[in-house]
């Protein structure tokens, strides 16, 4: 019910804003709103939703600017309140003075942006409004602000304006101080303090769902899950094909993989090898057998179901083929990365790991820079990194291999985030202690990938349990800090309703973590987890965003 209400709020708000400007129009959106537009349109008609609002086409506000021939007489812009967007808006207005321009600031215009509009001479020339779009349901019990480059803003630029959006999104959910709220991380703590300071003064909002507990989590509290490649189907769609908020592109076509699709919901969390070698062939065989053995009258009744299943199997076979092709084009780089990650996470000798990293660094063709940096950061966080001299030599080799334009990004990783450090360089990070106290590593491959018995099913070769999820389990009382599950109380009635827990990630959540929460919701009945996030992230998007901003 909450998912439907949040979706209706968002689509109605955008529909009302667009209706204020009748007639055919061009929608020009902030370049970081690709996912937001896809999520809004999903389930309400897709492209037809925008056509119903008389939107002729959807373009992005980025260089080079959209050509005049692509713009209608009315241009409606959907923008985040940033000075850089105001500069681009001015160029667009000056180059198309025959069009009428209106801008909707998401979620609202800031004083900085308002001053920039005046400075650029756009105040009064462009119609303005605020469009309070906050959490959008990307699938049942997963809600996102869809704010790309959120990690960079929060943890590198130290711009806490997004913290205000997080606090307002909690108010939009009707949350009060009666909900037990825990913050994991400095930015999360800022959001908690801000929410508690404004909640009593804010107007009451009908709550689509009542939460018993809320855990705010900084992305930087768990860099490990971000740096290790998940091996379940949905995780590899993200890692290999760059799936973002359920949208994956292959062969020039975009596909929205919705959890409401029963077939996708059944296979998304499966180990990739099992899916390819067992599940998909079995489904294809059953389709053939059904057609051959089912009487004609029964077959007619099942025809629609069979057609849908056949289409679903065809789509996922296409996606599997695209993943295989991408891996081959990349000279098996994903496979090699996974092998090195496994060694780093506890299955290899330090000398062998150093040799693997050197081989990856000198590889011809070279690894993608994001993959190489991911391996080096994981090595530093899990094993402490090399001594200072080899560390500096490795950074120098990175610059030789990928260019000295990498220096600002390396500065962010070594200074702002401290993920890339020589041995002893990050004394505040205690991986060994966390690993043991929270039971993060099984220490051996999972024998039964269909029944992993815990939240390490997304990493079957190493048996890794996502750190952030473990910390949430401890925070809500589901596990003890010594890694043991809380014993069930005999006084607790089996029929007691579960505690509803909102877990809110600031800086992005990974598909592996989402799969872990789905496992918890399936495997026990005491807690029901809902995940909110500023975005759905992976290492590649995160590092590309950091590089683009330098």
XYZ file of C-alpha atoms in Angstrom:
550
model
C 0.000 0.000 0.000
C 2.835 2.399 0.868
C 4.533 1.684 -2.466
C 1.367 2.574 -4.361
C 0.803 5.762 -2.367
C 4.373 7.008 -2.883
C 4.114 6.265 -6.610
C 0.790 8.093 -6.894
C 2.162 11.134 -5.059
C 5.119 11.398 -7.440
C 3.264 10.825 -10.718
C 0.445 13.186 -9.684
C 2.904 15.927 -8.665
C 4.749 15.758 -12.008
C 1.481 15.517 -13.924
C 0.145 18.648 -12.189
C 3.351 20.563 -12.909
C 3.281 19.631 -16.610
C -0.456 20.416 -16.894
C 0.234 24.002 -15.794
C 1.721 24.527 -19.260
C -0.869 23.273 -21.763
C -0.012 22.241 -25.280
C 2.844 20.314 -26.798
C 6.097 20.649 -24.899
C 9.655 19.391 -24.654
C 10.795 18.026 -21.296
C 14.464 18.798 -20.626
C 15.760 17.051 -17.502
C 18.845 17.319 -15.334
C 21.437 14.832 -16.630
C 21.358 13.084 -13.237
C 17.610 12.405 -13.592
C 17.847 9.537 -16.084
C 16.925 6.996 -13.432
C 14.306 9.226 -11.832
C 12.377 9.560 -15.114
C 12.586 5.812 -15.765
C 11.320 5.006 -12.272
C 8.463 7.516 -12.460
C 7.260 6.192 -15.818
C 7.626 2.521 -14.869
C 4.280 0.876 -14.205
C 2.209 3.839 -15.431
C 2.671 3.403 -19.155
C 6.332 4.231 -19.693
C 6.663 6.496 -22.716
C 2.858 6.704 -22.943
C 2.780 8.453 -19.536
C 4.754 11.389 -20.913
C 2.814 11.402 -24.181
C -0.399 11.733 -22.157
C 1.068 14.921 -20.638
C 1.678 16.289 -24.177
C 5.458 15.773 -23.864
C 6.783 15.452 -27.420
C 10.252 14.283 -26.384
C 12.491 14.008 -23.341
C 16.016 15.472 -23.531
C 18.859 15.973 -21.061
C 20.387 19.287 -20.034
C 24.052 18.666 -20.753
C 26.759 19.763 -23.174
C 26.257 19.915 -26.087
C 22.892 21.551 -25.443
C 19.781 20.278 -27.268
C 19.401 21.706 -30.778
C 16.700 24.287 -31.424
C 15.032 21.960 -33.946
C 14.317 19.493 -31.121
C 12.526 22.043 -28.924
C 8.811 22.781 -28.954
C 7.378 26.255 -28.340
C 7.135 25.348 -24.641
C 10.183 23.914 -22.889
C 9.664 22.426 -19.421
C 12.844 21.802 -17.435
C 13.198 19.402 -14.522
C 16.352 20.412 -12.644
C 18.209 20.087 -9.392
C 18.927 23.492 -7.806
C 22.607 23.803 -8.727
C 24.439 26.880 -10.078
C 25.885 24.818 -12.949
C 22.341 24.036 -14.092
C 21.478 27.746 -14.037
C 24.446 28.450 -16.332
C 23.302 25.749 -18.779
C 19.738 27.059 -18.564
C 20.906 30.561 -19.498
C 22.723 29.226 -22.585
C 19.624 27.295 -23.613
C 17.319 30.318 -23.156
C 19.602 32.698 -25.044
C 19.910 30.260 -27.923
C 16.137 29.704 -28.225
C 14.467 33.038 -27.571
C 11.322 32.046 -29.470
C 10.405 29.395 -26.876
C 8.702 29.753 -23.514
C 10.710 28.273 -20.658
C 9.527 26.939 -17.318
C 11.675 25.194 -14.720
C 10.626 22.889 -11.892
C 13.248 22.669 -9.161
C 13.488 19.221 -7.548
C 12.734 19.146 -4.693
C 12.812 22.951 -4.289
C 14.840 26.022 -5.205
C 17.604 26.974 -2.782
C 18.714 30.483 -1.848
C 22.004 29.898 -3.711
C 20.166 28.892 -6.849
C 17.768 31.824 -6.534
C 20.674 34.276 -6.328
C 22.296 32.637 -9.362
C 19.046 32.991 -11.344
C 19.068 36.724 -10.571
C 22.759 37.066 -11.401
C 22.289 35.333 -14.753
C 19.315 37.581 -15.596
C 16.814 34.722 -15.685
C 14.586 35.805 -12.800
C 11.180 36.638 -14.280
C 12.266 35.519 -17.737
C 11.808 31.833 -16.851
C 8.747 30.616 -14.959
C 9.712 28.727 -11.805
C 8.107 26.271 -9.424
C 9.150 23.748 -6.795
C 8.475 20.043 -7.399
C 8.850 18.070 -4.147
C 9.762 14.634 -5.515
C 11.255 12.510 -2.772
C 11.242 8.746 -2.327
C 10.019 6.723 -5.301
C 9.282 2.974 -5.154
C 11.656 1.157 -7.494
C 10.190 -2.180 -6.405
C 8.125 -3.392 -3.420
C 9.721 -2.193 -0.148
C 12.625 -0.460 -1.944
C 12.376 3.334 -2.281
C 14.930 5.695 -3.822
C 15.480 9.430 -4.176
C 17.220 8.599 -7.501
C 19.935 11.211 -6.860
C 22.930 10.282 -8.992
C 26.364 11.536 -7.822
C 24.992 11.560 -4.271
C 28.094 9.831 -2.876
C 30.409 12.476 -4.257
C 28.270 15.312 -2.867
C 28.054 13.826 0.626
C 31.481 12.330 1.222
C 33.917 14.157 -1.055
C 32.493 17.639 -1.571
C 30.980 17.579 1.956
C 27.832 19.212 0.567
C 25.136 18.306 3.064
C 22.180 19.747 1.130
C 21.198 16.157 0.359
C 20.920 15.568 4.112
C 18.076 18.100 4.103
C 16.355 16.101 1.360
C 16.733 12.922 3.403
C 15.182 14.602 6.462
C 12.310 15.959 4.363
C 11.733 12.546 2.794
C 11.348 11.105 6.303
C 8.783 13.814 7.066
C 6.969 12.915 3.824
C 6.661 9.379 5.178
C 4.888 10.786 8.219
C 7.654 9.556 10.521
C 7.715 10.976 14.049
C 10.145 10.911 16.939
C 8.177 7.987 18.339
C 10.128 5.794 15.902
C 13.358 4.506 17.415
C 16.066 5.990 15.160
C 19.722 4.891 14.999
C 22.477 6.535 12.919
C 25.514 4.640 11.614
C 28.049 7.234 10.462
C 28.648 10.990 10.714
C 26.433 12.007 7.777
C 23.644 9.732 9.010
C 23.961 11.335 12.420
C 23.585 14.792 10.820
C 20.381 13.622 9.122
C 19.055 12.231 12.402
C 19.767 15.478 14.290
C 18.169 17.577 11.533
C 15.064 15.379 11.391
C 14.592 15.466 15.153
C 15.007 19.261 15.236
C 12.374 19.976 12.566
C 9.908 17.123 13.057
C 7.925 18.721 15.878
C 7.472 21.950 13.877
C 6.579 20.326 10.563
C 2.932 19.901 9.517
C 1.572 16.402 10.030
C 1.581 14.175 6.949
C -0.542 11.001 6.665
C 1.828 8.069 7.143
C 1.619 5.438 4.376
C 3.241 2.983 6.804
C 4.245 3.069 10.475
C 7.821 2.161 11.298
C 8.925 0.740 14.632
C 12.609 1.399 13.963
C 14.680 3.418 11.506
C 18.398 2.896 10.832
C 20.268 5.566 8.856
C 23.460 4.205 7.259
C 26.397 6.057 5.682
C 27.689 4.368 2.541
C 31.230 4.893 3.840
C 30.457 2.710 6.861
C 30.635 -0.284 4.512
C 32.973 0.164 1.546
C 33.659 -3.582 1.339
C 30.274 -4.600 -0.081
C 30.649 -1.882 -2.694
C 34.066 -3.212 -3.761
C 33.327 -6.956 -3.982
C 31.585 -8.289 -7.109
C 28.332 -10.114 -6.268
C 27.735 -13.348 -8.153
C 23.941 -13.496 -8.099
C 22.120 -12.709 -11.343
C 20.872 -9.221 -10.465
C 24.242 -8.228 -9.020
C 26.047 -9.242 -12.218
C 23.489 -7.397 -14.356
C 24.590 -4.339 -12.415
C 28.336 -5.118 -12.449
C 28.560 -6.105 -16.130
C 25.737 -4.256 -17.910
C 25.386 -1.309 -15.534
C 21.759 -1.886 -14.521
C 20.514 1.142 -12.597
C 17.229 1.225 -10.685
C 16.046 -1.802 -12.643
C 16.875 -0.340 -16.067
C 19.342 -2.259 -18.231
C 20.306 -1.424 -21.827
C 21.367 -3.952 -24.464
C 21.611 -3.591 -28.215
C 20.316 -0.035 -28.112
C 17.133 -1.095 -26.252
C 16.216 -0.331 -22.651
C 14.524 -2.951 -20.490
C 12.840 -2.211 -17.160
C 13.215 -5.320 -15.008
C 10.328 -5.083 -12.560
C 9.992 -7.164 -9.401
C 6.284 -7.459 -10.250
C 7.386 -9.809 -13.071
C 7.047 -13.215 -11.392
C 9.753 -14.841 -13.517
C 12.341 -12.135 -12.777
C 11.415 -12.153 -9.082
C 12.082 -15.907 -9.038
C 15.534 -15.760 -10.664
C 17.023 -12.405 -9.621
C 18.724 -13.717 -6.461
C 19.953 -16.994 -7.957
C 23.645 -17.749 -8.312
C 24.538 -16.878 -11.917
C 26.114 -20.250 -12.712
C 23.050 -22.080 -11.389
C 20.744 -19.821 -13.395
C 22.609 -20.393 -16.670
C 23.374 -24.105 -16.313
C 20.236 -25.314 -14.491
C 17.275 -22.950 -14.155
C 16.957 -21.378 -17.632
C 17.492 -24.692 -19.511
C 14.942 -26.364 -17.190
C 12.331 -23.659 -17.840
C 12.942 -23.845 -21.597
C 12.577 -27.643 -21.511
C 9.357 -27.441 -19.494
C 7.890 -25.038 -22.043
C 8.593 -27.558 -24.817
C 7.146 -30.437 -22.774
C 3.991 -28.465 -21.910
C 3.316 -27.714 -25.560
C 3.854 -31.360 -26.534
C 1.921 -33.079 -23.727
C -0.861 -30.683 -22.716
C -4.294 -31.261 -24.326
C -5.389 -28.548 -26.715
C -8.207 -27.282 -24.445
C -5.855 -26.935 -21.454
C -3.154 -25.427 -23.638
C -5.572 -22.715 -24.805
C -6.267 -21.756 -21.182
C -2.543 -21.603 -20.374
C -1.581 -19.897 -23.634
C -1.199 -16.398 -22.183
C 0.908 -17.696 -19.283
C 3.107 -19.739 -21.630
C 3.635 -16.775 -23.956
C 4.652 -14.537 -21.031
C 7.077 -17.147 -19.710
C 8.570 -17.671 -23.166
C 9.064 -13.914 -23.591
C 10.657 -13.680 -20.133
C 13.046 -16.570 -20.858
C 13.962 -15.023 -24.229
C 14.722 -11.665 -22.583
C 16.922 -13.166 -19.884
C 18.745 -15.382 -22.353
C 19.427 -12.195 -24.325
C 20.748 -10.496 -21.200
C 22.939 -13.494 -20.328
C 24.347 -13.427 -23.860
C 25.009 -9.682 -23.562
C 26.862 -10.269 -20.274
C 28.968 -13.010 -21.853
C 29.784 -10.827 -24.857
C 30.727 -7.883 -22.624
C 33.044 -10.145 -20.632
C 34.712 -11.472 -23.794
C 35.176 -7.963 -25.200
C 36.766 -7.008 -21.882
C 39.162 -9.982 -22.203
C 37.641 -11.804 -19.210
C 38.406 -8.839 -16.933
C 35.373 -9.460 -14.708
C 36.423 -13.064 -14.121
C 39.991 -12.024 -13.289
C 38.731 -9.327 -10.896
C 36.549 -11.863 -9.083
C 39.530 -14.228 -8.708
C 41.675 -11.457 -7.185
C 38.807 -10.344 -4.915
C 38.426 -13.908 -3.634
C 42.122 -14.073 -2.833
C 42.042 -10.740 -1.016
C 38.991 -11.710 1.047
C 40.842 -14.577 2.665
C 41.462 -17.412 0.241
C 44.955 -16.471 -0.941
C 48.496 -15.874 0.308
C 49.688 -12.231 0.616
C 52.641 -12.792 -1.760
C 50.356 -14.323 -4.393
C 47.901 -11.430 -4.020
C 50.657 -8.866 -4.571
C 51.690 -10.737 -7.721
C 48.076 -10.767 -8.950
C 47.740 -7.018 -8.404
C 51.007 -6.337 -10.217
C 49.872 -8.519 -13.128
C 46.536 -6.670 -13.259
C 48.281 -3.301 -13.165
C 50.628 -4.203 -16.031
C 48.015 -6.148 -18.005
C 47.750 -5.685 -21.781
C 45.136 -4.534 -22.567
C 44.904 -2.741 -19.196
C 41.999 -3.282 -16.854
C 39.336 -0.603 -16.834
C 40.544 2.043 -14.358
C 37.482 1.576 -12.113
C 38.177 -2.167 -11.795
C 41.853 -1.578 -11.022
C 41.113 1.041 -8.377
C 38.451 -1.202 -6.853
C 40.995 -4.001 -6.382
C 43.603 -1.681 -4.860
C 41.075 -0.160 -2.444
C 39.825 -3.617 -1.408
C 43.412 -4.743 -0.811
C 44.104 -1.691 1.360
C 40.886 -2.046 3.406
C 41.043 -5.815 3.957
C 44.801 -6.532 4.142
C 46.071 -3.090 5.106
C 47.776 -2.262 1.806
C 51.496 -2.445 0.943
C 54.326 -0.650 2.743
C 54.686 3.047 1.916
C 57.417 2.734 -0.750
C 55.676 -0.009 -2.774
C 52.412 1.901 -2.277
C 53.858 5.085 -3.783
C 55.416 3.101 -6.628
C 51.997 1.543 -7.321
C 50.324 4.971 -7.470
C 53.027 6.149 -9.860
C 52.437 3.107 -12.078
C 48.707 3.880 -12.050
C 49.405 7.359 -13.394
C 51.732 5.949 -16.067
C 49.109 3.403 -17.167
C 45.995 5.599 -17.044
C 47.306 9.170 -17.252
C 48.029 11.879 -14.716
C 44.446 13.148 -14.976
C 43.860 10.380 -12.432
C 45.616 12.374 -9.688
C 42.524 14.247 -8.361
C 40.617 10.961 -8.089
C 43.542 9.336 -6.280
C 43.561 12.308 -3.925
C 39.868 11.696 -3.125
C 40.483 7.994 -2.477
C 43.563 8.561 -0.330
C 42.544 11.720 1.541
C 38.758 12.272 1.618
C 37.687 8.617 1.744
C 40.911 7.003 2.977
C 40.101 3.801 1.106
C 43.502 3.724 -0.598
C 46.231 3.823 2.037
C 49.631 2.221 2.715
C 49.990 -0.202 5.586
C 49.062 1.508 8.865
C 47.629 4.537 7.068
C 44.018 4.116 8.213
C 44.133 3.288 11.917
C 40.393 3.944 12.370
C 39.387 1.084 10.063
C 39.388 -2.261 11.903
C 38.451 -4.883 9.309
C 39.847 -7.843 11.237
C 37.822 -6.937 14.330
C 34.643 -6.347 12.313
C 35.078 -9.602 10.400
C 35.306 -11.670 13.562
C 32.752 -9.882 15.752
C 30.061 -9.742 13.051
C 30.751 -13.132 11.420
C 31.272 -11.532 8.006
C 33.143 -14.388 6.322
C 32.106 -18.020 6.259
C 35.665 -18.898 5.246
C 34.659 -21.419 2.593
C 32.460 -21.619 -0.507
C 28.744 -22.147 0.114
C 27.806 -25.750 -0.554
C 24.122 -25.214 -1.364
C 23.622 -21.965 -3.307
C 19.849 -22.477 -3.248
C 19.798 -22.515 0.561
C 22.742 -20.422 1.820
C 21.439 -20.354 5.441
C 22.472 -16.701 5.856
C 22.904 -13.442 3.964
C 26.103 -14.515 2.185
C 24.282 -16.089 -0.771
C 25.302 -13.237 -3.132
C 28.981 -14.094 -2.583
C 28.941 -17.923 -2.708
C 32.641 -18.466 -3.432
C 33.810 -16.644 -0.285
C 30.718 -16.677 1.942
C 30.729 -12.929 2.647
C 27.859 -11.326 4.583
C 27.400 -7.614 3.686
C 28.859 -5.550 6.523
C 26.159 -2.857 6.504
C 23.377 -5.464 6.751
C 25.119 -7.172 9.666
C 25.407 -3.818 11.443
C 21.708 -3.161 10.867
C 20.906 -6.606 12.304
C 22.834 -5.696 15.463
C 21.242 -2.219 15.652
C 17.671 -3.528 15.582
C 18.365 -6.342 18.049
C 18.393 -9.205 15.563
C 21.991 -10.247 16.316
C 24.461 -9.762 19.126
C 27.780 -7.961 18.487
C 29.586 -11.251 19.133
C 28.107 -12.517 15.843
C 25.471 -14.791 17.380
C 21.780 -14.506 16.463
C 19.532 -13.361 19.309
C 17.868 -16.458 20.814
C 14.116 -16.649 20.280
C 12.102 -15.885 23.408
C 9.544 -18.457 24.441
C 7.348 -15.583 25.648
C 7.075 -14.199 22.135
C 3.889 -15.284 20.426
C 4.365 -16.665 16.918
C 1.393 -14.611 15.762
C 2.900 -11.293 16.946
C 3.183 -8.841 14.045
C 6.744 -8.192 12.840
C 8.572 -4.998 13.679
C 8.721 -2.811 10.572
C 12.243 -1.416 10.099
C 13.198 1.325 7.648
C 16.870 1.103 6.623
C 17.932 4.337 4.892
C 21.246 4.405 2.999
C 22.903 7.801 2.492
C 25.253 7.606 -0.494
C 23.633 4.609 -2.164
C 22.748 0.957 -1.614
C 24.080 -1.990 -3.641
C 22.071 -4.772 -5.277
C 23.831 -7.285 -3.007
C 22.503 -5.491 0.080
C 18.989 -5.371 -1.385
C 19.174 -9.138 -1.990
C 20.310 -9.628 1.626
C 17.255 -7.767 2.968
C 14.974 -9.822 0.722
C 16.549 -12.959 2.197
C 15.946 -11.698 5.741
C 12.314 -10.889 4.951
C 11.828 -14.409 3.556
C 13.708 -16.324 6.240
C 12.237 -14.910 9.458
C 9.043 -13.245 10.676
C 10.133 -11.039 13.586
C 11.388 -8.125 11.456
C 10.131 -6.721 8.166
C 12.732 -4.581 6.375
C 11.986 -1.685 4.025
C 14.982 -0.082 2.282
C 15.175 3.598 1.367
C 18.216 5.086 -0.343
C 19.534 8.184 -2.055
C 20.496 5.987 -5.058
C 21.389 2.466 -6.155
C 25.141 2.431 -6.600
C 28.044 0.352 -7.815
C 31.790 0.974 -7.866
C 31.902 1.853 -11.546
C 29.234 4.592 -11.329
C 30.733 5.903 -8.107
C 34.267 6.224 -9.483
C 33.091 7.586 -12.833
C 31.113 10.235 -10.966
C 34.184 11.168 -8.936
C 36.343 11.369 -12.094
C 33.766 13.486 -13.965
C 33.643 15.970 -11.102
C 37.396 16.532 -10.885
